[in-house]
Coordinates of C-alpha atoms in Angstrom, one line a residue:
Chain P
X21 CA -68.8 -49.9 -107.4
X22 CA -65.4 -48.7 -105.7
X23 CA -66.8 -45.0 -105.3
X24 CA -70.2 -47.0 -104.1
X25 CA -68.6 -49.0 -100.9
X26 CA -66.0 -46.0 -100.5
X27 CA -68.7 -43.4 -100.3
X28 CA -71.5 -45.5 -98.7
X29 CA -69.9 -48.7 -96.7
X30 CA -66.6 -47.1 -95.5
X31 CA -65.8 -48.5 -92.2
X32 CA -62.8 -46.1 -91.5
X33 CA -65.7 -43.0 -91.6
X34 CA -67.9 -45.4 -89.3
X35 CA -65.8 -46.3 -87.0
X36 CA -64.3 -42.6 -86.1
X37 CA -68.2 -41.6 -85.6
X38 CA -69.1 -45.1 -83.8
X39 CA -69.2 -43.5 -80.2
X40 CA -71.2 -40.6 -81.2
X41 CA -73.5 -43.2 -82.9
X42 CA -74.0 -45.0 -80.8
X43 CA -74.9 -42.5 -78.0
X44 CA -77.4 -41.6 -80.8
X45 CA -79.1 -44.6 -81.0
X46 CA -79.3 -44.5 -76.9
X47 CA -81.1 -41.3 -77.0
X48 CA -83.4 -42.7 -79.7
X49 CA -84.1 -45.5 -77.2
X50 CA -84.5 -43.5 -74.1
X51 CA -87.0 -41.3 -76.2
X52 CA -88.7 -44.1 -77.1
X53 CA -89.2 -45.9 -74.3
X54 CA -90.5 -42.3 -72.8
X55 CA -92.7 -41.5 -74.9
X56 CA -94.4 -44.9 -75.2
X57 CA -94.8 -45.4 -71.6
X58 CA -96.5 -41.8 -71.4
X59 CA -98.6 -42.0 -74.4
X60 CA -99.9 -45.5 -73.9
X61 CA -100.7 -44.5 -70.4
X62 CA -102.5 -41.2 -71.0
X63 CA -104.1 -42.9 -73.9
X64 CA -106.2 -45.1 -71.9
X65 CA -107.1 -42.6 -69.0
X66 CA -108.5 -40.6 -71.7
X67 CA -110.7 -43.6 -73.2
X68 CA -111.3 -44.1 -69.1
X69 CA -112.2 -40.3 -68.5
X70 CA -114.3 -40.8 -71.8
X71 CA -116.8 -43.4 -69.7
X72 CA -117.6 -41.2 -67.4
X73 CA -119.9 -39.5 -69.7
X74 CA -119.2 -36.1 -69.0
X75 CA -120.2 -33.5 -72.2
X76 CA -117.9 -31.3 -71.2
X77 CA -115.1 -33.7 -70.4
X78 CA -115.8 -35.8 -73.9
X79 CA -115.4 -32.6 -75.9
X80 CA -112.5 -31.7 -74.8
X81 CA -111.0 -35.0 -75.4
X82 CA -112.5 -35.6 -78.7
X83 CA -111.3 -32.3 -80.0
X84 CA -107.7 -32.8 -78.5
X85 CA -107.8 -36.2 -80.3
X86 CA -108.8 -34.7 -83.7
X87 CA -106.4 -31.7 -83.7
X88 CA -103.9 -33.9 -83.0
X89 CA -104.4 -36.7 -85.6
X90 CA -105.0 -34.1 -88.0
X91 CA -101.7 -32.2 -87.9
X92 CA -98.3 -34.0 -89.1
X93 CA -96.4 -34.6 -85.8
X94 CA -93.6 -32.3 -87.2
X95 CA -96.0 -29.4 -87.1
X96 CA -96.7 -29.8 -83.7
X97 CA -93.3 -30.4 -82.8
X98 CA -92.2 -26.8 -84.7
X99 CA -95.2 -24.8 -83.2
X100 CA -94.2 -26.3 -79.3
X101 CA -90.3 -25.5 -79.8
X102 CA -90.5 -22.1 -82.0
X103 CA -93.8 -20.9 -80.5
X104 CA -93.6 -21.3 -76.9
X105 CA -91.0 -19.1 -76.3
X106 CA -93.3 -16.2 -77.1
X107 CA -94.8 -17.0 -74.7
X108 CA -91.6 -17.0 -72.3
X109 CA -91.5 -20.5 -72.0
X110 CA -88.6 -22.1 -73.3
X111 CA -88.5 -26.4 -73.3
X112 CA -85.7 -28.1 -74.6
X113 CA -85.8 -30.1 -77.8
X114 CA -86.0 -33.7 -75.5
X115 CA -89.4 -32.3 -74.2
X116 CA -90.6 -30.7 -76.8
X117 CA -90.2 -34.1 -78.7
X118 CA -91.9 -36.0 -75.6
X119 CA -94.5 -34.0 -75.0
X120 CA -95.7 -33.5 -78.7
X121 CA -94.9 -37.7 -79.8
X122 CA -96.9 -39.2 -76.2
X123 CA -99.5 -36.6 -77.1
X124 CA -99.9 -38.4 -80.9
X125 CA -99.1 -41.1 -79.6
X126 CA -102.1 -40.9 -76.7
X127 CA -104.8 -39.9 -78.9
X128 CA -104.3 -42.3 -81.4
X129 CA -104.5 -45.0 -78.2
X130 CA -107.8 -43.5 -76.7
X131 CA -109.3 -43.5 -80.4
X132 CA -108.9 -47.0 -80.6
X133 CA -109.2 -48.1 -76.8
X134 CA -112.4 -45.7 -77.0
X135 CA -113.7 -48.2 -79.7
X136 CA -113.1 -51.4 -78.5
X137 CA -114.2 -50.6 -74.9
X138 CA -117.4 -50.0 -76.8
X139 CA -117.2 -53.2 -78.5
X140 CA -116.8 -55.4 -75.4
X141 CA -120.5 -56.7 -74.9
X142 CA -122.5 -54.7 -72.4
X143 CA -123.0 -58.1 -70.4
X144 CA -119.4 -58.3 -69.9
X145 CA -119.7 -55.5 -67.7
X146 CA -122.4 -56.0 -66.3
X147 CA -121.5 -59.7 -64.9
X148 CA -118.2 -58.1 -63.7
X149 CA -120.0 -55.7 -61.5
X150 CA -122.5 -58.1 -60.4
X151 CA -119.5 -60.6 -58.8
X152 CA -118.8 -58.1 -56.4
X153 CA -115.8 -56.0 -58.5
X154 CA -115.3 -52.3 -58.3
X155 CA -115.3 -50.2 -61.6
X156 CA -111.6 -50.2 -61.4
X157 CA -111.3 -53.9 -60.9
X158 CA -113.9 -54.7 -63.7
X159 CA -112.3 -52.5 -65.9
X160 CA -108.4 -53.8 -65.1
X161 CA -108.8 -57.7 -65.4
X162 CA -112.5 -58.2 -67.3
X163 CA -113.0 -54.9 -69.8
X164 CA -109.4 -53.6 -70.6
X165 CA -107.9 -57.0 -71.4
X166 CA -110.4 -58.0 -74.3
X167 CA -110.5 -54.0 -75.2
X168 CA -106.6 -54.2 -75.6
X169 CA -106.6 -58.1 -77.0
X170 CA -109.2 -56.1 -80.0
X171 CA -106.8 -53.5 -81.2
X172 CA -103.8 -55.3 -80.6
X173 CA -102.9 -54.5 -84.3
X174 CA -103.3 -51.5 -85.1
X175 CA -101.5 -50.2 -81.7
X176 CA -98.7 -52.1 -82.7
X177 CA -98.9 -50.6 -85.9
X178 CA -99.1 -46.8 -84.4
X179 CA -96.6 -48.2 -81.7
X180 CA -94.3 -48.9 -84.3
X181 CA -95.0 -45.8 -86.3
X182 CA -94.1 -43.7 -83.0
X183 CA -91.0 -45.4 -82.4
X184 CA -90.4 -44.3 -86.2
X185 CA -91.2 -40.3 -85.7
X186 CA -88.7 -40.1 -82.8
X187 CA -86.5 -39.3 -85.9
X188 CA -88.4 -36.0 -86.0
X189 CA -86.9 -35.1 -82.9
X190 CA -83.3 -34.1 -84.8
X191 CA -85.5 -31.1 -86.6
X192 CA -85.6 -29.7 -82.7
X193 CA -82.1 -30.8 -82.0
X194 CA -82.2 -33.5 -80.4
X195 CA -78.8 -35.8 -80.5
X196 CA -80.6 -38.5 -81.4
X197 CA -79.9 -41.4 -83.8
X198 CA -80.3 -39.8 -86.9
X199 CA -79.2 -36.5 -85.7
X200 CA -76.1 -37.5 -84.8
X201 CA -75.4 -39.2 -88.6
X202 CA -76.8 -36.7 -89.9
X203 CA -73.9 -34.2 -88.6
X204 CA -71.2 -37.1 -89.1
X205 CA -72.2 -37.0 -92.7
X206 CA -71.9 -33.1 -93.0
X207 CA -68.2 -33.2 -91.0
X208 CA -66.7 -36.5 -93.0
X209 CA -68.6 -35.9 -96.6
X210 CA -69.0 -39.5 -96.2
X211 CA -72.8 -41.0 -96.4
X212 CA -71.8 -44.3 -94.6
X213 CA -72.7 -42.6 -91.5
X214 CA -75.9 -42.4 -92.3
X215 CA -76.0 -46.6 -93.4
X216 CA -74.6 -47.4 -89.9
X217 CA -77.9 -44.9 -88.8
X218 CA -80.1 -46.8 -90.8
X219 CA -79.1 -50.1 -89.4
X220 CA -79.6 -48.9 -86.0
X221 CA -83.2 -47.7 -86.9
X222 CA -83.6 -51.7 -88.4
X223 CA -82.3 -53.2 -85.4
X224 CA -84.7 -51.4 -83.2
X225 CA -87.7 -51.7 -85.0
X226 CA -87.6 -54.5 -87.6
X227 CA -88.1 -57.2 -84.4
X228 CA -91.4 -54.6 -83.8
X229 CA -92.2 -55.0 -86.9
X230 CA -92.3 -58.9 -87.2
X231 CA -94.1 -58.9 -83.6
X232 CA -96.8 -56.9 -85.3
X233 CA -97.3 -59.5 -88.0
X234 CA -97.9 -61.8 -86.0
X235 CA -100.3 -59.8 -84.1
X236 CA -102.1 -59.3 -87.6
X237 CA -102.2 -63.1 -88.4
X238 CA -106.0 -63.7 -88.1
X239 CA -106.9 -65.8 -85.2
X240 CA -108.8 -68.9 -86.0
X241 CA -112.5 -68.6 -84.8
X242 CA -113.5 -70.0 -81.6
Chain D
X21 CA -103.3 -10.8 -73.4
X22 CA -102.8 -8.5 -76.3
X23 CA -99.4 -10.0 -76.0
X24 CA -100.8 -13.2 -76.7
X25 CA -102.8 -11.7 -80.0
X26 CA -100.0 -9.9 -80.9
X27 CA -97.6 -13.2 -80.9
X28 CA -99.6 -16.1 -82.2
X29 CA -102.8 -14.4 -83.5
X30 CA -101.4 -11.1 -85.7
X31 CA -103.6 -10.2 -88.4
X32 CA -101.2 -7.6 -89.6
X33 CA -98.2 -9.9 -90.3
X34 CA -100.5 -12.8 -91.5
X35 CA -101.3 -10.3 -94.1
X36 CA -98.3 -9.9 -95.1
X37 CA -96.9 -13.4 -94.9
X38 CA -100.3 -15.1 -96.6
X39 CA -98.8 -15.1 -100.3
X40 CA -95.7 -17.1 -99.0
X41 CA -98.0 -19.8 -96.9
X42 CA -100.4 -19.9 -99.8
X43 CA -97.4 -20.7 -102.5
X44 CA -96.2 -23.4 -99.4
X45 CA -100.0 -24.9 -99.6
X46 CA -99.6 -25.7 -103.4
X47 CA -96.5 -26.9 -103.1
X48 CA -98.0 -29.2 -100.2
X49 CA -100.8 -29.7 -102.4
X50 CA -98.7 -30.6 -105.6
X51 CA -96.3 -32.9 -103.1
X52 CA -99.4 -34.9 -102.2
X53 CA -100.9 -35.0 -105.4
X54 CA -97.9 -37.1 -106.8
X55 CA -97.1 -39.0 -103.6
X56 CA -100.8 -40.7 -102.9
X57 CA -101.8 -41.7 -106.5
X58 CA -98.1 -43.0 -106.8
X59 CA -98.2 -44.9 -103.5
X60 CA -101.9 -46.1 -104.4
X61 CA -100.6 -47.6 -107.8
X62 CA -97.6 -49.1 -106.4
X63 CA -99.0 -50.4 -103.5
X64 CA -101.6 -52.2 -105.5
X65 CA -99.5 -53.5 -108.0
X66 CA -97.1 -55.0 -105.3
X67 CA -100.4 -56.3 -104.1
X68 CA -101.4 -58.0 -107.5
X69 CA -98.0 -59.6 -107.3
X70 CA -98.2 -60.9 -104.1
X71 CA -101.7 -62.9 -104.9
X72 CA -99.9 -65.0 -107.7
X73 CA -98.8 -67.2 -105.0
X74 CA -95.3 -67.0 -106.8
X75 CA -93.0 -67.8 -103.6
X76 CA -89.8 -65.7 -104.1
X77 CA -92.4 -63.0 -105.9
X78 CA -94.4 -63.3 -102.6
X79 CA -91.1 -62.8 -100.5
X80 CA -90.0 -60.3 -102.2
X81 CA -93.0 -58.3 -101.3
X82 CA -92.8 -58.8 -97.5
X83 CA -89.6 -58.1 -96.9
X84 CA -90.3 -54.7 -99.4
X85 CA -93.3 -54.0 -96.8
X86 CA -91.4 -55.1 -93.3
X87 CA -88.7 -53.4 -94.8
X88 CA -90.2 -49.5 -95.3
X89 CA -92.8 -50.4 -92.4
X90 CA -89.5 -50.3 -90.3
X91 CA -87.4 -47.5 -91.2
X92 CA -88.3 -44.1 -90.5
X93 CA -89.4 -41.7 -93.7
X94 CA -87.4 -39.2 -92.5
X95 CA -84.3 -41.6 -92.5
X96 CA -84.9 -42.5 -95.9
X97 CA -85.6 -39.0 -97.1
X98 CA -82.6 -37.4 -95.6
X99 CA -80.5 -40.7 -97.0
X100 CA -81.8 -40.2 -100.7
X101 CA -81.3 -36.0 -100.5
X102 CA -77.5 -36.8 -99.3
X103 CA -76.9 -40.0 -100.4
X104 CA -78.1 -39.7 -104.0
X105 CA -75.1 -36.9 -105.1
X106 CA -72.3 -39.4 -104.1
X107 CA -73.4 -41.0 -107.6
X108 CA -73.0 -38.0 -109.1
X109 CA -77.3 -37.8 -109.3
X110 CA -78.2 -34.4 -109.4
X111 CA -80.9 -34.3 -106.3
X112 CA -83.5 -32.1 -106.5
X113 CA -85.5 -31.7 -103.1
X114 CA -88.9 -32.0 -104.6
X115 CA -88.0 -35.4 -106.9
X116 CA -86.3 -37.0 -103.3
X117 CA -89.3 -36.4 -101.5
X118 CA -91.4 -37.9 -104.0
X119 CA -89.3 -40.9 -104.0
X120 CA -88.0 -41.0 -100.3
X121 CA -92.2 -41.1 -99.5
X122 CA -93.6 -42.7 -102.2
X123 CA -91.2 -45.9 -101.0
X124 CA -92.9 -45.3 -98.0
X125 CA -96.1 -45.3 -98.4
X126 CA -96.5 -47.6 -101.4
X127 CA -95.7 -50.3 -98.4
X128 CA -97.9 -49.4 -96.7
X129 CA -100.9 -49.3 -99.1
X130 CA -99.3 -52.4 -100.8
X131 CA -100.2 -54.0 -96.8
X132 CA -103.9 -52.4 -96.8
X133 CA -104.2 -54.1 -100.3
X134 CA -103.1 -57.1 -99.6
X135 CA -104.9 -57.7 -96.3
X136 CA -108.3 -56.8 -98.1
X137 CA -107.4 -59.2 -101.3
X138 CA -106.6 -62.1 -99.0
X139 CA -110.0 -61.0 -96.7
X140 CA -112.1 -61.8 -100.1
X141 CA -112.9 -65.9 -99.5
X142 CA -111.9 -68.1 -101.6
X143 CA -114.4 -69.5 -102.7
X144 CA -115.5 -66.2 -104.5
X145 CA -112.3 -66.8 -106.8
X146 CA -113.4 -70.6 -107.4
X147 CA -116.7 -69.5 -108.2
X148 CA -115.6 -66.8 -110.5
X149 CA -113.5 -69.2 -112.2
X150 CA -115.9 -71.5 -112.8
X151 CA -118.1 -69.3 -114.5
X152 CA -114.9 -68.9 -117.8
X153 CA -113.3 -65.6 -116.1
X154 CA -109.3 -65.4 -116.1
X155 CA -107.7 -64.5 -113.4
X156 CA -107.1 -60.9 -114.2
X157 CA -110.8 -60.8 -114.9
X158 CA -111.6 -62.5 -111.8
X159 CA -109.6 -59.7 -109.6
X160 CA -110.9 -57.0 -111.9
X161 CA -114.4 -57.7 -111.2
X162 CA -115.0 -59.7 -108.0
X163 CA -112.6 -59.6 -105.6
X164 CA -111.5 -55.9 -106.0
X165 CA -114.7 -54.3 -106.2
X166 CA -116.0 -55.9 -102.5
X167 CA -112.0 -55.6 -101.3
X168 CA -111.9 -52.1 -101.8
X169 CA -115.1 -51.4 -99.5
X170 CA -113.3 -53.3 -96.7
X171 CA -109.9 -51.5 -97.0
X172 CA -112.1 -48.2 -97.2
X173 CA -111.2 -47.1 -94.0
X174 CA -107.5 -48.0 -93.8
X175 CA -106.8 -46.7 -96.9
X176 CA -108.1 -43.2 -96.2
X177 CA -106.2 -43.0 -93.0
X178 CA -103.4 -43.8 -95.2
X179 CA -103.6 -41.3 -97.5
X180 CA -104.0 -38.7 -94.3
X181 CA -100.8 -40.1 -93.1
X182 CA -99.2 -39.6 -96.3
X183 CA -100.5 -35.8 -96.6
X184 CA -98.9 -35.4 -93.2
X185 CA -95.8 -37.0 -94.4
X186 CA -95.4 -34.4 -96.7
X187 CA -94.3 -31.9 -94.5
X188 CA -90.9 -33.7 -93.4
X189 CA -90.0 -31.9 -97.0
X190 CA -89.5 -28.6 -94.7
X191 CA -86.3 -30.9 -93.1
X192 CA -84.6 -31.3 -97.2
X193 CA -85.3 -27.5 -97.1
X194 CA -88.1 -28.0 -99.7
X195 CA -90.4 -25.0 -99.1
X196 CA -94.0 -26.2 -98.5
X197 CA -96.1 -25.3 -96.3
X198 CA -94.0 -26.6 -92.7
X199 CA -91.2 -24.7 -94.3
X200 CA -92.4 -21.8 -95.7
X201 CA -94.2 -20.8 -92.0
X202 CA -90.9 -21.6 -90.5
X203 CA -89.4 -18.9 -92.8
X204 CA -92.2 -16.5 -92.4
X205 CA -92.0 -17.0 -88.7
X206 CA -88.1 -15.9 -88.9
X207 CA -89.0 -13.0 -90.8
X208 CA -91.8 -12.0 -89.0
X209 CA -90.3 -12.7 -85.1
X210 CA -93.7 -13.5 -84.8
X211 CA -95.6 -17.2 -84.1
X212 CA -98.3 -16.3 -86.0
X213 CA -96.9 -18.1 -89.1
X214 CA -97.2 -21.2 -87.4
X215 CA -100.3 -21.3 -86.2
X216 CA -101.7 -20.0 -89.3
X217 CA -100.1 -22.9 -91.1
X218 CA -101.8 -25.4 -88.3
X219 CA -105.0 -23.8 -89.5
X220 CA -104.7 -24.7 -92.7
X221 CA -103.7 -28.1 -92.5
X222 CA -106.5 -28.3 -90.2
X223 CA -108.4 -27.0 -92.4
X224 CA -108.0 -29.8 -95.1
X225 CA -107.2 -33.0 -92.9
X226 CA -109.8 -32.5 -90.2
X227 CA -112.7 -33.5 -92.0
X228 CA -110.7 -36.5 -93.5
X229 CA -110.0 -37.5 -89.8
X230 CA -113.6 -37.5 -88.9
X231 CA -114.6 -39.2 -92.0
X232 CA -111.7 -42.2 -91.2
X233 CA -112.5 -42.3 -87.3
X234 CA -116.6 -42.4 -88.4
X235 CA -115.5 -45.4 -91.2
X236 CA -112.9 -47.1 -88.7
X237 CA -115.6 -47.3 -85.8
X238 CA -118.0 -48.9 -88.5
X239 CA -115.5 -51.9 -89.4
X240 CA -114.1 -52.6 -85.7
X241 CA -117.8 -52.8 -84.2
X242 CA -119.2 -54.8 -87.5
X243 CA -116.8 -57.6 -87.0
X244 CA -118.7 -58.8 -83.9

């Protein structure tokens, strides 16, 4: 139990990392709020560009959405940082891990936006246009809202699940949250670095998680 | 152009870094062989646990779930490799992995399970009762069985997370198939590692993503 709190709870190790920590778990929050912003937006102007019905358009979309569900983010994120500069492009590891997370991030949204714009009743539209409204205004206040209020959950849940994968971003060297404990840990042999990480990761996401359940929670039929 | 060939699309050194990217697959393969199955069982038995309407059995449970639904795998994982030889455990990287993800994702399928037990009415379970079936009988043979066609398509698109998962082994130095590109790729100065290695896992997930997309669409537009 001594070697336990010693090796795992030792505030002394803590507190001589705290400042680096702490700017860890900004970067981790600047990241985030990046990469949610971008995805989420790009997300829905691809389930927008989708409606226009353009074959050429929807292939490219739907194949971009695919690729990118289909390969584990951290594959992306490798390929971006170690195979660009082949090409003589060189990003740092901050974009590399914007870029590639608002990509997963933005097809996942335009998979699910995509299906619940198609759920919202063809009438809905069509009453919207016929009051006068413009395709933007229909779809801002009359199609988007009930598309969004429909997948509420599972974009929390992939919301969530982003905020989660900006820990990949210390494979491309990012001083993020976990990088930062991760290199505490190597300097002071000590594991409690990584505890005080794994708090910061709670205290960002566990409130996002119990939002999310209450998203879940069935609403009572009308 | 040829530049372009030569750097991300080289047949010559994908020659000769294929039997390296193959032994990554199986250990990919092997990794997700273990992990799914044992997040599956887990999940369902955490699940099972949660219907007995025991309270502090039923707590339990969701703070497990909120819990691993909130902290990053990769957290967790790096945490267990490290972590585990302050208590003088012997870590091997493939036996963290399994353990670092299979906490992981048994929360999550634990979740899938219990939304689709609880999406069974209950009147099924009073009817099934009133016939003389026990309650393990009951969840055997009625509520499961129609359950299971509701979670279909959120547990497939668990298991494809869970296959993707696998290849945060590369960070614990495990050499599947993330990994073993990422060496070849060093060797080879070349990028043609890495793309190969997006093939492949394209190769095997792609179909799975079409097949969850396909099953997704189905449930979201059925619910109307």
């Amino acid at each position: 139990m001594q070697t336990f709190s010693s090796n795992f709870l030792n505030w002394d190790v803590i507190q001589s990392y705290l400042p680096d920590l702490l700017a860890g778990m900004w970067v981790t929050m600047e990241l985030s709020a990046i990469i949610l912003l971008c995805g989420l937006l790009v997300g829905t102007g691809l389930a927008l560009a989708r409606m226009a019905q353009l074959r050429l358009l929807n292939v490219f979309i739907i194949i971009f959405v695919d690729v990118v569900r289909a390969l584990p983010p951290l594959m992306l994120m490798v390929v971006t940082y170690f195979g660009l500069p082949y090409l003589g492009l060189r990003l740092t590891g901050f974009a590399v891990a914007c870029i590639v997370l608002a990509s997963v991030l933005a097809a996942f949204t335009e998979e699910l936006l995509w299906a619940g714009l198609s759920t919202v009743s063809v009438g809905q539209y069509e009453a919207a246009r016929s009051t006068g409204l413009t395709f933007l205004q229909m779809m801002g206040s009359v199609v988007l809202p009930q598309a969004f209020r429909l997948i509420q959950a599972p974009l929390a849940s992939r919301i969530i699940a982003t905020t989660k994968n900006t820990a990949l971003a210390s494979v491309v060297a990012v001083p993020e949250l976990l990088s930062q404990a991760n290199t505490a840990q190597g300097y002071s042999g000590n594991a409690s670095p990584l505890t005080a990480a794994s708090l910061g990761y709670l205290i960002i996401l566990l409130p996002m998680v119990l939002v999310a359940r209450r998203l879940e929670r069935p609403r009572e039929a009308a | 152009m040829s530049d372009f060939v030569h750097n991300f699309f080289n047949l010559h050194i994908l020659d000769r870094v294929w039997p390296l990217l193959l032994t990554g697959l199986k250990t990919t393969i092997l990794l997700s062989l273990v992990i799914v199955p044992a997040g599956l069982a887990i999940g369902l038995l955490m699940a099972l646990l949660q219907s007995l309407r025991i309270y502090a059995l039923r707590w339990t449970v969701v703070v497990y779930v909120d819990l691993f639904r909130a902290y990053p795998p990769l957290v967790l994982l790096i945490y267990v490799y490290y972590g585990l030889p302050f208590f003088g455990i012997d870590t091997d990287a493939f036996w963290s992995v399994v353990l670092a993800l299979g906490l992981n994702t048994s929360a999550y399928f634990a979740e899938v399970f219990r939304a689709g037990i609880e999406g069974i009415p209950f009147g099924q379970v009073q009817a099934a009762r009133a016939t003389g079936l026990g309650g393990f009988q009951t969840m055997l043979y009625v509520v499961l069985p129609q359950a299971i066609r509701n979670m279909l398509p959120d547990l497939l698109s668990n298991v494809l997370e869970s296959v993707k998962l696998t290849s945060l082994a590369s960070v614990v130095t495990l050499p599947e198939l993330l990994r073993a590109a990422r060496l070849a790729q060093g060797n080879t100065v070349n990028a043609t590692p890495l793309i190969a290695a997006s093939l492949i896992y394209l190769a095997f997930l792609w179909p799975l993503v079409r097949l969850t997309s396909r099953l997704e669409r189905r449930t979201l537009t059925g619910q109307r």
